[in-house]
Amino acid sequence: MDQLEGKQWKVVSRLSGGRFSDVFKIERVVEGKESELRMGEPVNYSIFALKVVDPDECKPPHNIRNEIQILQKLEEHRRRSPTRRTNNVVTLVDVIYNNVEYGLIFPYYDLSLTAYIKKNIKTRSKFNLDGSISPERINNVPIATTKSLLYGILNGLSWIHDLGIIHRDINPNNILLANDKEISPVIIDFGISYEEPDNNGLESCNMKFTDIATGFYKAPELLLSKRDYSNKVDIWAVGILMTLLLSEDGREVFDPDATNSDLVLLSNIISVFGSPPTDWSDCVGLSSFEAMNTTFFKKPAKPLEEIIPRLFKNPHLPEFGPLRKLFVGLTQYENKHRLSAADALKLLC
């Protein structure tokens, strides 16, 4: 963006990009001033992340102006209620606009949760009975670290849910870490988030967009086109995240092709978690739900030992009981039985 030079910003590198935005690593010289993000400690250089979005390129539910409004609301609450603020939700540092594009400036974090898990996957040779050798992936994310990660994510969700915000895209790429030593996750990317009661006039509460969430992390009610869903869609996503963290190979519990089709994902969910109850109150009356009840054979849920196997290989650990209860509570079909973020936190305290 051409306004960067005027504000003494320097682009260091391009970090990532997608259909609707590009993200850059930037540097700022702050001569003789103090960085607001360093607790009053004077610094000469600071590293930040810059998200650049052309609003004309956004397609609903993506909306950069709404994202800015939501982030500014969160910043206002941080200032007004410092005792209730959280470090588990990204801070908006500044907004730049050049009459074409918006630039959102955030603190820079070194790792996504995806990258952190990848760093903790070891590959070794597996000798098969037929004499062949194949690579085997071993997930080495410590169970205690998994608990800390989940606590931080749920703490961030509890805060935004209390403020009437549904994130709508919880997945490991939208969870960042400062480094692989400090396990304090930060939720980012509010590009498709929803602010109650009507998303700033964009969506009524009972006609929300269902084309939200990423791949495996879509809640089952979204796949059945339920439009008056709640923040429990974020909670389901954390449950699926647990299947990744507690897998033996660092992969989610679903088949890879489930990311390409809502119907395949729904079939995978039923294969893993069993068929939803025929009187599922959240979806009774939806034509898609009634069709599902007549199309899919009834299936029982897989044993938890198969869904989150690494946890059950360590039943002696103090984290075993709380994480087991947490997973069951996060992955209930019925929204009234699916834990809130605040109640989920209590299991991890």
PDB file of N, CA and C in Angstrom, residues 87-148:
ATOM      1  N   ASN A  87      -5.654 -12.054  26.185  1.00  0.00           N
ATOM      2  CA  ASN A  87      -4.547 -12.062  25.234  1.00  0.00           C
ATOM      3  C   ASN A  87      -4.734 -13.138  24.174  1.00  0.00           C
ATOM      4  N   ASN A  88      -5.850 -13.845  24.216  1.00  0.00           N
ATOM      5  CA  ASN A  88      -6.080 -14.951  23.282  1.00  0.00           C
ATOM      6  C   ASN A  88      -6.881 -14.545  22.054  1.00  0.00           C
ATOM      7  N   VAL A  89      -7.096 -13.242  21.880  1.00  0.00           N
ATOM      8  CA  VAL A  89      -7.746 -12.704  20.684  1.00  0.00           C
ATOM      9  C   VAL A  89      -6.843 -11.604  20.142  1.00  0.00           C
ATOM     10  N   VAL A  90      -6.641 -11.588  18.835  1.00  0.00           N
ATOM     11  CA  VAL A  90      -5.688 -10.664  18.224  1.00  0.00           C
ATOM     12  C   VAL A  90      -6.056  -9.209  18.498  1.00  0.00           C
ATOM     13  N   THR A  91      -5.034  -8.371  18.614  1.00  0.00           N
ATOM     14  CA  THR A  91      -5.196  -6.939  18.824  1.00  0.00           C
ATOM     15  C   THR A  91      -5.101  -6.208  17.487  1.00  0.00           C
ATOM     16  N   LEU A  92      -6.020  -5.304  17.237  1.00  0.00           N
ATOM     17  CA  LEU A  92      -5.953  -4.440  16.050  1.00  0.00           C
ATOM     18  C   LEU A  92      -5.098  -3.229  16.394  1.00  0.00           C
ATOM     19  N   VAL A  93      -3.968  -3.067  15.711  1.00  0.00           N
ATOM     20  CA  VAL A  93      -3.038  -1.972  15.984  1.00  0.00           C
ATOM     21  C   VAL A  93      -3.428  -0.701  15.244  1.00  0.00           C
ATOM     22  N   ASP A  94      -3.789  -0.844  13.969  1.00  0.00           N
ATOM     23  CA  ASP A  94      -4.105   0.336  13.170  1.00  0.00           C
ATOM     24  C   ASP A  94      -4.857  -0.099  11.908  1.00  0.00           C
ATOM     25  N   VAL A  95      -5.553   0.858  11.301  1.00  0.00           N
ATOM     26  CA  VAL A  95      -6.231   0.635  10.020  1.00  0.00           C
ATOM     27  C   VAL A  95      -5.786   1.723   9.062  1.00  0.00           C
ATOM     28  N   ILE A  96      -5.385   1.324   7.847  1.00  0.00           N
ATOM     29  CA  ILE A  96      -4.969   2.253   6.805  1.00  0.00           C
ATOM     30  C   ILE A  96      -5.920   2.101   5.625  1.00  0.00           C
ATOM     31  N   TYR A  97      -6.268   3.216   4.982  1.00  0.00           N
ATOM     32  CA  TYR A  97      -7.135   3.151   3.801  1.00  0.00           C
ATOM     33  C   TYR A  97      -6.593   4.113   2.759  1.00  0.00           C
ATOM     34  N   ASN A  98      -6.439   3.657   1.517  1.00  0.00           N
ATOM     35  CA  ASN A  98      -5.887   4.498   0.453  1.00  0.00           C
ATOM     36  C   ASN A  98      -6.882   4.756  -0.677  1.00  0.00           C
ATOM     37  N   ASN A  99      -8.174   4.691  -0.346  1.00  0.00           N
ATOM     38  CA  ASN A  99      -9.271   4.885  -1.300  1.00  0.00           C
ATOM     39  C   ASN A  99      -9.488   3.690  -2.223  1.00  0.00           C
ATOM     40  N   VAL A 100      -8.664   2.674  -2.106  1.00  0.00           N
ATOM     41  CA  VAL A 100      -8.845   1.450  -2.889  1.00  0.00           C
ATOM     42  C   VAL A 100      -8.863   0.235  -1.975  1.00  0.00           C
ATOM     43  N   GLU A 101      -7.837   0.147  -1.118  1.00  0.00           N
ATOM     44  CA  GLU A 101      -7.671  -1.015  -0.257  1.00  0.00           C
ATOM     45  C   GLU A 101      -7.630  -0.601   1.209  1.00  0.00           C
ATOM     46  N   TYR A 102      -8.058  -1.530   2.056  1.00  0.00           N
ATOM     47  CA  TYR A 102      -7.871  -1.378   3.501  1.00  0.00           C
ATOM     48  C   TYR A 102      -6.642  -2.188   3.921  1.00  0.00           C
ATOM     49  N   GLY A 103      -5.888  -1.616   4.839  1.00  0.00           N
ATOM     50  CA  GLY A 103      -4.771  -2.334   5.447  1.00  0.00           C
ATOM     51  C   GLY A 103      -4.995  -2.427   6.943  1.00  0.00           C
ATOM     52  N   LEU A 104      -5.058  -3.654   7.457  1.00  0.00           N
ATOM     53  CA  LEU A 104      -5.242  -3.877   8.890  1.00  0.00           C
ATOM     54  C   LEU A 104      -3.908  -4.326   9.465  1.00  0.00           C
ATOM     55  N   ILE A 105      -3.437  -3.630  10.492  1.00  0.00           N
ATOM     56  CA  ILE A 105      -2.137  -3.927  11.078  1.00  0.00           C
ATOM     57  C   ILE A 105      -2.328  -4.611  12.430  1.00  0.00           C
ATOM     58  N   PHE A 106      -1.650  -5.750  12.584  1.00  0.00           N
ATOM     59  CA  PHE A 106      -1.739  -6.573  13.784  1.00  0.00           C
ATOM     60  C   PHE A 106      -0.343  -6.880  14.317  1.00  0.00           C
ATOM     61  N   PRO A 107      -0.234  -7.314  15.568  1.00  0.00           N
ATOM     62  CA  PRO A 107       1.039  -7.853  16.035  1.00  0.00           C
ATOM     63  C   PRO A 107       1.450  -9.051  15.174  1.00  0.00           C
ATOM     64  N   TYR A 108       2.729  -9.250  15.052  1.00  0.00           N
ATOM     65  CA  TYR A 108       3.232 -10.374  14.260  1.00  0.00           C
ATOM     66  C   TYR A 108       3.440 -11.589  15.155  1.00  0.00           C
ATOM     67  N   TYR A 109       2.940 -12.723  14.698  1.00  0.00           N
ATOM     68  CA  TYR A 109       3.133 -13.988  15.402  1.00  0.00           C
ATOM     69  C   TYR A 109       3.879 -14.949  14.480  1.00  0.00           C
ATOM     70  N   ASP A 110       4.783 -15.687  15.060  1.00  0.00           N
ATOM     71  CA  ASP A 110       5.726 -16.476  14.268  1.00  0.00           C
ATOM     72  C   ASP A 110       5.127 -17.746  13.676  1.00  0.00           C
ATOM     73  N   LEU A 111       4.148 -18.332  14.367  1.00  0.00           N
ATOM     74  CA  LEU A 111       3.658 -19.661  13.980  1.00  0.00           C
ATOM     75  C   LEU A 111       2.142 -19.721  13.958  1.00  0.00           C
ATOM     76  N   SER A 112       1.595 -20.437  12.982  1.00  0.00           N
ATOM     77  CA  SER A 112       0.192 -20.849  13.073  1.00  0.00           C
ATOM     78  C   SER A 112       0.142 -22.172  13.826  1.00  0.00           C
ATOM     79  N   LEU A 113      -1.042 -22.543  14.301  1.00  0.00           N
ATOM     80  CA  LEU A 113      -1.163 -23.839  14.966  1.00  0.00           C
ATOM     81  C   LEU A 113      -0.869 -24.965  13.979  1.00  0.00           C
ATOM     82  N   THR A 114      -1.229 -24.768  12.718  1.00  0.00           N
ATOM     83  CA  THR A 114      -0.899 -25.759  11.687  1.00  0.00           C
ATOM     84  C   THR A 114       0.606 -25.984  11.627  1.00  0.00           C
ATOM     85  N   ALA A 115       1.371 -24.886  11.604  1.00  0.00           N
ATOM     86  CA  ALA A 115       2.831 -24.991  11.530  1.00  0.00           C
ATOM     87  C   ALA A 115       3.408 -25.603  12.803  1.00  0.00           C
ATOM     88  N   TYR A 116       2.823 -25.248  13.957  1.00  0.00           N
ATOM     89  CA  TYR A 116       3.311 -25.805  15.223  1.00  0.00           C
ATOM     90  C   TYR A 116       3.143 -27.323  15.253  1.00  0.00           C
ATOM     91  N   ILE A 117       1.977 -27.798  14.835  1.00  0.00           N
ATOM     92  CA  ILE A 117       1.734 -29.243  14.814  1.00  0.00           C
ATOM     93  C   ILE A 117       2.692 -29.914  13.837  1.00  0.00           C
ATOM     94  N   LYS A 118       2.885 -29.290  12.679  1.00  0.00           N
ATOM     95  CA  LYS A 118       3.798 -29.853  11.685  1.00  0.00           C
ATOM     96  C   LYS A 118       5.207 -29.985  12.240  1.00  0.00           C
ATOM     97  N   LYS A 119       5.642 -28.993  13.035  1.00  0.00           N
ATOM     98  CA  LYS A 119       6.978 -29.056  13.634  1.00  0.00           C
ATOM     99  C   LYS A 119       7.099 -30.200  14.629  1.00  0.00           C
ATOM    100  N   ASN A 120       5.973 -30.631  15.158  1.00  0.00           N
ATOM    101  CA  ASN A 120       5.980 -31.698  16.156  1.00  0.00           C
ATOM    102  C   ASN A 120       5.595 -33.059  15.577  1.00  0.00           C
ATOM    103  N   ILE A 121       5.558 -33.163  14.261  1.00  0.00           N
ATOM    104  CA  ILE A 121       5.328 -34.449  13.605  1.00  0.00           C
ATOM    105  C   ILE A 121       6.675 -35.035  13.197  1.00  0.00           C
ATOM    106  N   LYS A 122       6.951 -36.212  13.665  1.00  0.00           N
ATOM    107  CA  LYS A 122       8.173 -36.925  13.283  1.00  0.00           C
ATOM    108  C   LYS A 122       7.807 -38.053  12.319  1.00  0.00           C
ATOM    109  N   THR A 123       8.655 -38.262  11.347  1.00  0.00           N
ATOM    110  CA  THR A 123       8.429 -39.340  10.379  1.00  0.00           C
ATOM    111  C   THR A 123       9.497 -40.410  10.545  1.00  0.00           C
ATOM    112  N   ARG A 124       9.059 -41.643  10.616  1.00  0.00           N
ATOM    113  CA  ARG A 124       9.995 -42.750  10.729  1.00  0.00           C
ATOM    114  C   ARG A 124       9.594 -43.848   9.744  1.00  0.00           C
ATOM    115  N   SER A 125      10.498 -44.753   9.498  1.00  0.00           N
ATOM    116  CA  SER A 125      10.222 -45.850   8.573  1.00  0.00           C
ATOM    117  C   SER A 125       9.438 -46.950   9.268  1.00  0.00           C
ATOM    118  N   LYS A 126       8.403 -47.402   8.589  1.00  0.00           N
ATOM    119  CA  LYS A 126       7.600 -48.503   9.105  1.00  0.00           C
ATOM    120  C   LYS A 126       7.822 -49.723   8.216  1.00  0.00           C
ATOM    121  N   PHE A 127       8.222 -50.837   8.832  1.00  0.00           N
ATOM    122  CA  PHE A 127       8.479 -52.072   8.103  1.00  0.00           C
ATOM    123  C   PHE A 127       7.207 -52.923   8.096  1.00  0.00           C
ATOM    124  N   ASN A 128       6.655 -53.125   6.915  1.00  0.00           N
ATOM    125  CA  ASN A 128       5.402 -53.837   6.769  1.00  0.00           C
ATOM    126  C   ASN A 128       5.616 -55.341   6.648  1.00  0.00           C
ATOM    127  N   LEU A 129       4.546 -56.101   6.894  1.00  0.00           N
ATOM    128  CA  LEU A 129       4.637 -57.572   6.873  1.00  0.00           C
ATOM    129  C   LEU A 129       5.029 -58.100   5.509  1.00  0.00           C
ATOM    130  N   ASP A 130       4.711 -57.370   4.443  1.00  0.00           N
ATOM    131  CA  ASP A 130       5.057 -57.853   3.102  1.00  0.00           C
ATOM    132  C   ASP A 130       6.489 -57.512   2.705  1.00  0.00           C
ATOM    133  N   GLY A 131       7.251 -56.951   3.637  1.00  0.00           N
ATOM    134  CA  GLY A 131       8.645 -56.622   3.375  1.00  0.00           C
ATOM    135  C   GLY A 131       8.875 -55.213   2.883  1.00  0.00           C
ATOM    136  N   SER A 132       7.802 -54.495   2.593  1.00  0.00           N
ATOM    137  CA  SER A 132       7.948 -53.117   2.107  1.00  0.00           C
ATOM    138  C   SER A 132       8.164 -52.157   3.275  1.00  0.00           C
ATOM    139  N   ILE A 133       8.617 -50.974   2.939  1.00  0.00           N
ATOM    140  CA  ILE A 133       8.860 -49.936   3.938  1.00  0.00           C
ATOM    141  C   ILE A 133       8.032 -48.711   3.553  1.00  0.00           C
ATOM    142  N   SER A 134       7.316 -48.147   4.518  1.00  0.00           N
ATOM    143  CA  SER A 134       6.507 -46.958   4.265  1.00  0.00           C
ATOM    144  C   SER A 134       6.747 -45.929   5.366  1.00  0.00           C
ATOM    145  N   PRO A 135       6.592 -44.641   5.057  1.00  0.00           N
ATOM    146  CA  PRO A 135       6.781 -43.617   6.095  1.00  0.00           C
ATOM    147  C   PRO A 135       5.617 -43.622   7.080  1.00  0.00           C
ATOM    148  N   GLU A 136       5.914 -43.408   8.339  1.00  0.00           N
ATOM    149  CA  GLU A 136       4.889 -43.345   9.384  1.00  0.00           C
ATOM    150  C   GLU A 136       5.025 -42.027  10.128  1.00  0.00           C
ATOM    151  N   ARG A 137       3.917 -41.300  10.245  1.00  0.00           N
ATOM    152  CA  ARG A 137       3.892 -40.017  10.935  1.00  0.00           C
ATOM    153  C   ARG A 137       3.570 -40.229  12.415  1.00  0.00           C
ATOM    154  N   ILE A 138       4.337 -39.566  13.280  1.00  0.00           N
ATOM    155  CA  ILE A 138       4.129 -39.665  14.726  1.00  0.00           C
ATOM    156  C   ILE A 138       3.875 -38.265  15.276  1.00  0.00           C
ATOM    157  N   ASN A 139       2.725 -38.081  15.896  1.00  0.00           N
ATOM    158  CA  ASN A 139       2.354 -36.805  16.498  1.00  0.00           C
ATOM    159  C   ASN A 139       2.972 -36.712  17.890  1.00  0.00           C
ATOM    160  N   ASN A 140       3.864 -35.727  18.078  1.00  0.00           N
ATOM    161  CA  ASN A 140       4.554 -35.572  19.354  1.00  0.00           C
ATOM    162  C   ASN A 140       4.142 -34.320  20.123  1.00  0.00           C
ATOM    163  N   VAL A 141       2.989 -33.732  19.781  1.00  0.00           N
ATOM    164  CA  VAL A 141       2.510 -32.589  20.580  1.00  0.00           C
ATOM    165  C   VAL A 141       2.186 -33.101  21.980  1.00  0.00           C
ATOM    166  N   PRO A 142       2.840 -32.576  23.024  1.00  0.00           N
ATOM    167  CA  PRO A 142       2.583 -33.077  24.382  1.00  0.00           C
ATOM    168  C   PRO A 142       1.112 -32.903  24.775  1.00  0.00           C
ATOM    169  N   ILE A 143       0.603 -33.864  25.533  1.00  0.00           N
ATOM    170  CA  ILE A 143      -0.791 -33.794  25.983  1.00  0.00           C
ATOM    171  C   ILE A 143      -1.018 -32.556  26.842  1.00  0.00           C
ATOM    172  N   ALA A 144      -0.046 -32.231  27.697  1.00  0.00           N
ATOM    173  CA  ALA A 144      -0.180 -31.033  28.534  1.00  0.00           C
ATOM    174  C   ALA A 144      -0.241 -29.768  27.681  1.00  0.00           C
ATOM    175  N   THR A 145       0.517 -29.751  26.591  1.00  0.00           N
ATOM    176  CA  THR A 145       0.481 -28.611  25.674  1.00  0.00           C
ATOM    177  C   THR A 145      -0.870 -28.522  24.984  1.00  0.00           C
ATOM    178  N   THR A 146      -1.430 -29.668  24.629  1.00  0.00           N
ATOM    179  CA  THR A 146      -2.768 -29.695  24.030  1.00  0.00           C
ATOM    180  C   THR A 146      -3.780 -29.048  24.961  1.00  0.00           C
ATOM    181  N   LYS A 147      -3.701 -29.379  26.232  1.00  0.00           N
ATOM    182  CA  LYS A 147      -4.615 -28.779  27.203  1.00  0.00           C
ATOM    183  C   LYS A 147      -4.435 -27.265  27.268  1.00  0.00           C
ATOM    184  N   SER A 148      -3.186 -26.798  27.271  1.00  0.00           N
ATOM    185  CA  SER A 148      -2.924 -25.350  27.315  1.00  0.00           C
ATOM    186  C   SER A 148      -3.450 -24.651  26.074  1.00  0.00           C
TER     187      SER A 148
END
